[in-house]
Amino acid sequence: MNEQFLLQMQQILKDEYPAYLESLSNPPTRGFRINPLKTNEKDFFEKVDVSHTKSPYAKYGYYTDDKKYGSMPEYASGAFYMQEASASSAVTVMDPKGGAVILDMCAAPGSKTTEILELLENQGLLVSNEIDKKRSHILLENVERNGASNCIVVSNDPLQLAKQFPGFFDMVLCDAPCSGEGMMRKNTEAVDQWTPQLVEHCASVQKEVLESVYTCLKADGILLYSTCTLNLKENEYQIKQFLERHPDMQMMDTNVNFGRRALCEEHDIQKAIRIYPMDHGEGHFIAKMKKCSVTAPCSIKQLKSDLIPKEILSLLKDTIEEVYPYLYFKNNRLYGGTYPFIDTGKLHLLRNQVYIGEMLKGRFEFSHHFFMSSYSKFKNTYEMSDEEVKRYMHGEQISANVQKGWVAMCYHGFVVGGAKSDGHALKNKYPKAFRTR
Ligand code: SAM
């Protein structure tokens, strides 16, 4: 490991340095969160046989020793999400509440976005942004699987978000790109890539992103800054400079019983917290701040829907118990959501709430996202056996006498995807990209 990095850790940790060094030789911790939009702890552990111990870092977070998760149907259904335990701490500190309008500025792959959505319980709105186009598609997949009905996914430079949404958000999460010093056990790339120049580069990107984040916050808005690095320049000193540039921003208490005090007394920065690899996690820094000035709120236009054809509406009513409070129909595509459909202007929009489906050559085709959505119960469901779910996820047709029409394909009661029944066979609608080989 880089000597300069270790020297810096020695200076930061002092007496605790030997414990840190020892922790580096242990394997990284593994964790997951149960998705309360789709299940609860009792239901989940009755159905899914996985090793688990509760994590202190998140309401629905657990540690596990199991490695089999990725290919499980319950994973495909969005009933749980894999996330290193200490990484879930930032959203716990943020404490998003139903009804809040939130921005996640650096969101891919979506661990914190999905955690926020779980706590919002399909109320309020989350705009989830990822600058990197390739990573934004992974974010979208994770948002779809999560099933929330109140998320907009965009892929833009933070400057463009600041232009579109000045003073709009109650809360902004800035989980900034960083030098990854808290990921040294988990990710050998972080060890190889670390240089003092990388730290300087990350600090300058973080400074710029923070400026856009500040613009997006409304009066009394809350900013949550987090990194998975342990470097003072990217954490305490970054926040110190930010608070000096913006005297209307004030540090807030984290009100959690984990983490250690941050390493700076000025401007109350010691209210921020640090988590180290010897704290049953990997490594994180979390600072919570409030904007105390008056910012003129921006007004955002609502989108005007085309007239929704009657046959689509009645198909929707026949398929789910309760239709979304808001529907938006444009270019033959139907979207549903629990927040009014807002105009995202010139932003590169990947998804506006739930993509229900599309009118194609005289028939309406439901999307996979619709089957993943947690808002409404499906009227026509089919519970697959162990053998059938394997065949379904492989893309095969399932023979079964099921009422004609669209069917939600379930395993252990969790919807894994959709199918169309002709009465005797279920035509597979599981996306080709997700099929097992
Ligand atoms: N919040 C994510 C999660 O919990 O899954 C992890 C985010 S990761 C630490 C930081 C993200 O910032 C990366 O996805 C990266 O592509 C993005 N990023 C890199 N440069 C950026 C920039 N200049 N502005 C905004 N985001 C940037």
PDB file of N, CA and C and ligand atoms in Angstrom, residues 81 83 104-113 129-132 135 156-158 173 175-178 205 209 228, ligand 1:
ATOM      1  N   TYR A  81     -31.555  -5.172  -1.570  1.00  0.00           N
ATOM      2  CA  TYR A  81     -30.505  -4.490  -2.344  1.00  0.00           C
ATOM      3  C   TYR A  81     -29.168  -4.712  -1.638  1.00  0.00           C
ATOM      4  N   GLN A  83     -25.702  -3.690  -0.343  1.00  0.00           N
ATOM      5  CA  GLN A  83     -24.976  -2.445  -0.056  1.00  0.00           C
ATOM      6  C   GLN A  83     -24.077  -2.648   1.163  1.00  0.00           C
ATOM      7  N   ASP A 104     -30.592  13.725  -5.557  1.00  0.00           N
ATOM      8  CA  ASP A 104     -29.368  12.946  -5.338  1.00  0.00           C
ATOM      9  C   ASP A 104     -28.461  13.302  -6.516  1.00  0.00           C
ATOM     10  N   MET A 105     -27.441  14.134  -6.245  1.00  0.00           N
ATOM     11  CA  MET A 105     -26.665  14.736  -7.339  1.00  0.00           C
ATOM     12  C   MET A 105     -25.691  13.758  -8.001  1.00  0.00           C
ATOM     13  N   CYS A 106     -25.115  12.836  -7.249  1.00  0.00           N
ATOM     14  CA  CYS A 106     -24.117  11.899  -7.796  1.00  0.00           C
ATOM     15  C   CYS A 106     -24.613  10.497  -7.455  1.00  0.00           C
ATOM     16  N   ALA A 107     -25.502   9.956  -8.278  1.00  0.00           N
ATOM     17  CA  ALA A 107     -26.357   8.876  -7.769  1.00  0.00           C
ATOM     18  C   ALA A 107     -25.983   7.449  -8.151  1.00  0.00           C
ATOM     19  N   ALA A 108     -25.235   7.228  -9.247  1.00  0.00           N
ATOM     20  CA  ALA A 108     -24.992   5.834  -9.670  1.00  0.00           C
ATOM     21  C   ALA A 108     -23.993   5.152  -8.750  1.00  0.00           C
ATOM     22  N   PRO A 109     -24.165   3.844  -8.491  1.00  0.00           N
ATOM     23  CA  PRO A 109     -25.151   2.938  -9.094  1.00  0.00           C
ATOM     24  C   PRO A 109     -26.552   3.010  -8.485  1.00  0.00           C
ATOM     25  N   GLY A 110     -26.726   3.790  -7.424  1.00  0.00           N
ATOM     26  CA  GLY A 110     -28.092   3.963  -6.914  1.00  0.00           C
ATOM     27  C   GLY A 110     -28.324   3.411  -5.523  1.00  0.00           C
ATOM     28  N   SER A 111     -27.253   3.086  -4.789  1.00  0.00           N
ATOM     29  CA  SER A 111     -27.449   2.531  -3.435  1.00  0.00           C
ATOM     30  C   SER A 111     -28.181   3.532  -2.548  1.00  0.00           C
ATOM     31  N   LYS A 112     -27.731   4.789  -2.583  1.00  0.00           N
ATOM     32  CA  LYS A 112     -28.350   5.773  -1.686  1.00  0.00           C
ATOM     33  C   LYS A 112     -29.682   6.253  -2.261  1.00  0.00           C
ATOM     34  N   THR A 113     -29.786   6.341  -3.579  1.00  0.00           N
ATOM     35  CA  THR A 113     -31.069   6.700  -4.199  1.00  0.00           C
ATOM     36  C   THR A 113     -32.148   5.703  -3.789  1.00  0.00           C
ATOM     37  N   ASN A 129     -29.658  11.980 -10.172  1.00  0.00           N
ATOM     38  CA  ASN A 129     -28.812  12.381 -11.307  1.00  0.00           C
ATOM     39  C   ASN A 129     -27.475  11.651 -11.288  1.00  0.00           C
ATOM     40  N   GLU A 130     -27.030  11.243 -12.478  1.00  0.00           N
ATOM     41  CA  GLU A 130     -25.683  10.677 -12.624  1.00  0.00           C
ATOM     42  C   GLU A 130     -25.071  11.233 -13.900  1.00  0.00           C
ATOM     43  N   ILE A 131     -23.921  11.883 -13.749  1.00  0.00           N
ATOM     44  CA  ILE A 131     -23.286  12.562 -14.884  1.00  0.00           C
ATOM     45  C   ILE A 131     -22.804  11.577 -15.957  1.00  0.00           C
ATOM     46  N   ASP A 132     -22.365  10.400 -15.521  1.00  0.00           N
ATOM     47  CA  ASP A 132     -21.754   9.432 -16.443  1.00  0.00           C
ATOM     48  C   ASP A 132     -22.862   8.608 -17.126  1.00  0.00           C
ATOM     49  N   ARG A 135     -23.015   4.795 -16.429  1.00  0.00           N
ATOM     50  CA  ARG A 135     -23.427   4.524 -15.043  1.00  0.00           C
ATOM     51  C   ARG A 135     -24.891   4.910 -14.812  1.00  0.00           C
ATOM     52  N   ASN A 156     -26.869  14.358 -16.136  1.00  0.00           N
ATOM     53  CA  ASN A 156     -26.362  15.685 -16.494  1.00  0.00           C
ATOM     54  C   ASN A 156     -25.208  16.117 -15.616  1.00  0.00           C
ATOM     55  N   ASP A 157     -24.515  17.162 -16.109  1.00  0.00           N
ATOM     56  CA  ASP A 157     -23.523  17.842 -15.287  1.00  0.00           C
ATOM     57  C   ASP A 157     -24.288  18.586 -14.180  1.00  0.00           C
ATOM     58  N   PRO A 158     -23.775  18.605 -12.949  1.00  0.00           N
ATOM     59  CA  PRO A 158     -24.466  19.326 -11.869  1.00  0.00           C
ATOM     60  C   PRO A 158     -24.804  20.777 -12.226  1.00  0.00           C
ATOM     61  N   LEU A 173     -28.592  15.396  -1.593  1.00  0.00           N
ATOM     62  CA  LEU A 173     -27.499  14.499  -1.219  1.00  0.00           C
ATOM     63  C   LEU A 173     -26.369  14.692  -2.223  1.00  0.00           C
ATOM     64  N   ASP A 175     -23.164  12.816  -2.657  1.00  0.00           N
ATOM     65  CA  ASP A 175     -22.280  11.683  -2.340  1.00  0.00           C
ATOM     66  C   ASP A 175     -21.160  11.759  -3.378  1.00  0.00           C
ATOM     67  N   ALA A 176     -20.178  12.563  -3.076  1.00  0.00           N
ATOM     68  CA  ALA A 176     -19.259  13.069  -4.088  1.00  0.00           C
ATOM     69  C   ALA A 176     -18.258  12.019  -4.590  1.00  0.00           C
ATOM     70  N   PRO A 177     -17.829  12.167  -5.872  1.00  0.00           N
ATOM     71  CA  PRO A 177     -16.742  11.306  -6.345  1.00  0.00           C
ATOM     72  C   PRO A 177     -15.502  11.602  -5.490  1.00  0.00           C
ATOM     73  N   CYS A 178     -14.769  10.560  -5.106  1.00  0.00           N
ATOM     74  CA  CYS A 178     -13.671  10.777  -4.157  1.00  0.00           C
ATOM     75  C   CYS A 178     -12.539   9.796  -4.408  1.00  0.00           C
ATOM     76  N   VAL A 205     -13.036  18.703  -7.950  1.00  0.00           N
ATOM     77  CA  VAL A 205     -14.350  18.324  -8.510  1.00  0.00           C
ATOM     78  C   VAL A 205     -15.426  18.501  -7.431  1.00  0.00           C
ATOM     79  N   VAL A 209     -18.967  20.614  -7.591  1.00  0.00           N
ATOM     80  CA  VAL A 209     -20.273  19.969  -7.433  1.00  0.00           C
ATOM     81  C   VAL A 209     -21.039  20.623  -6.277  1.00  0.00           C
ATOM     82  N   CYS A 228     -16.671   8.311   0.474  1.00  0.00           N
ATOM     83  CA  CYS A 228     -16.156   7.050   1.024  1.00  0.00           C
ATOM     84  C   CYS A 228     -14.629   7.157   1.101  1.00  0.00           C
TER      85      CYS A 228
HETATM   86  N1  SAM B   1     -24.275   7.744  -4.462  1.00  0.00           N
HETATM   87  C1  SAM B   1     -23.871   6.573  -5.204  1.00  0.00           C
HETATM   88  C2  SAM B   1     -24.431   5.349  -4.537  1.00  0.00           C
HETATM   89  O1  SAM B   1     -24.689   5.380  -3.333  1.00  0.00           O
HETATM   90  O2  SAM B   1     -24.634   4.337  -5.223  1.00  0.00           O
HETATM   91  C3  SAM B   1     -22.356   6.516  -5.351  1.00  0.00           C
HETATM   92  C4  SAM B   1     -21.807   7.749  -6.005  1.00  0.00           C
HETATM   93  S1  SAM B   1     -20.098   7.676  -6.357  1.00  0.00           S
HETATM   94  C5  SAM B   1     -19.392   7.858  -4.813  1.00  0.00           C
HETATM   95  C6  SAM B   1     -19.837   9.238  -7.106  1.00  0.00           C
HETATM   96  C7  SAM B   1     -20.513   9.417  -8.454  1.00  0.00           C
HETATM   97  O3  SAM B   1     -20.183  10.739  -8.898  1.00  0.00           O
HETATM   98  C8  SAM B   1     -20.046   8.473  -9.535  1.00  0.00           C
HETATM   99  O4  SAM B   1     -21.139   7.754 -10.049  1.00  0.00           O
HETATM  100  C9  SAM B   1     -19.433   9.380 -10.597  1.00  0.00           C
HETATM  101  O5  SAM B   1     -19.709   8.968 -11.930  1.00  0.00           O
HETATM  102  C10 SAM B   1     -20.061  10.714 -10.307  1.00  0.00           C
HETATM  103  N2  SAM B   1     -19.242  11.877 -10.760  1.00  0.00           N
HETATM  104  C11 SAM B   1     -17.975  11.886 -11.231  1.00  0.00           C
HETATM  105  N3  SAM B   1     -17.618  13.134 -11.579  1.00  0.00           N
HETATM  106  C12 SAM B   1     -18.647  13.937 -11.321  1.00  0.00           C
HETATM  107  C13 SAM B   1     -18.883  15.324 -11.492  1.00  0.00           C
HETATM  108  N4  SAM B   1     -17.969  16.129 -11.980  1.00  0.00           N
HETATM  109  N5  SAM B   1     -20.097  15.782 -11.146  1.00  0.00           N
HETATM  110  C14 SAM B   1     -21.049  14.973 -10.647  1.00  0.00           C
HETATM  111  N6  SAM B   1     -20.868  13.651 -10.467  1.00  0.00           N
HETATM  112  C15 SAM B   1     -19.693  13.139 -10.799  1.00  0.00           C
END
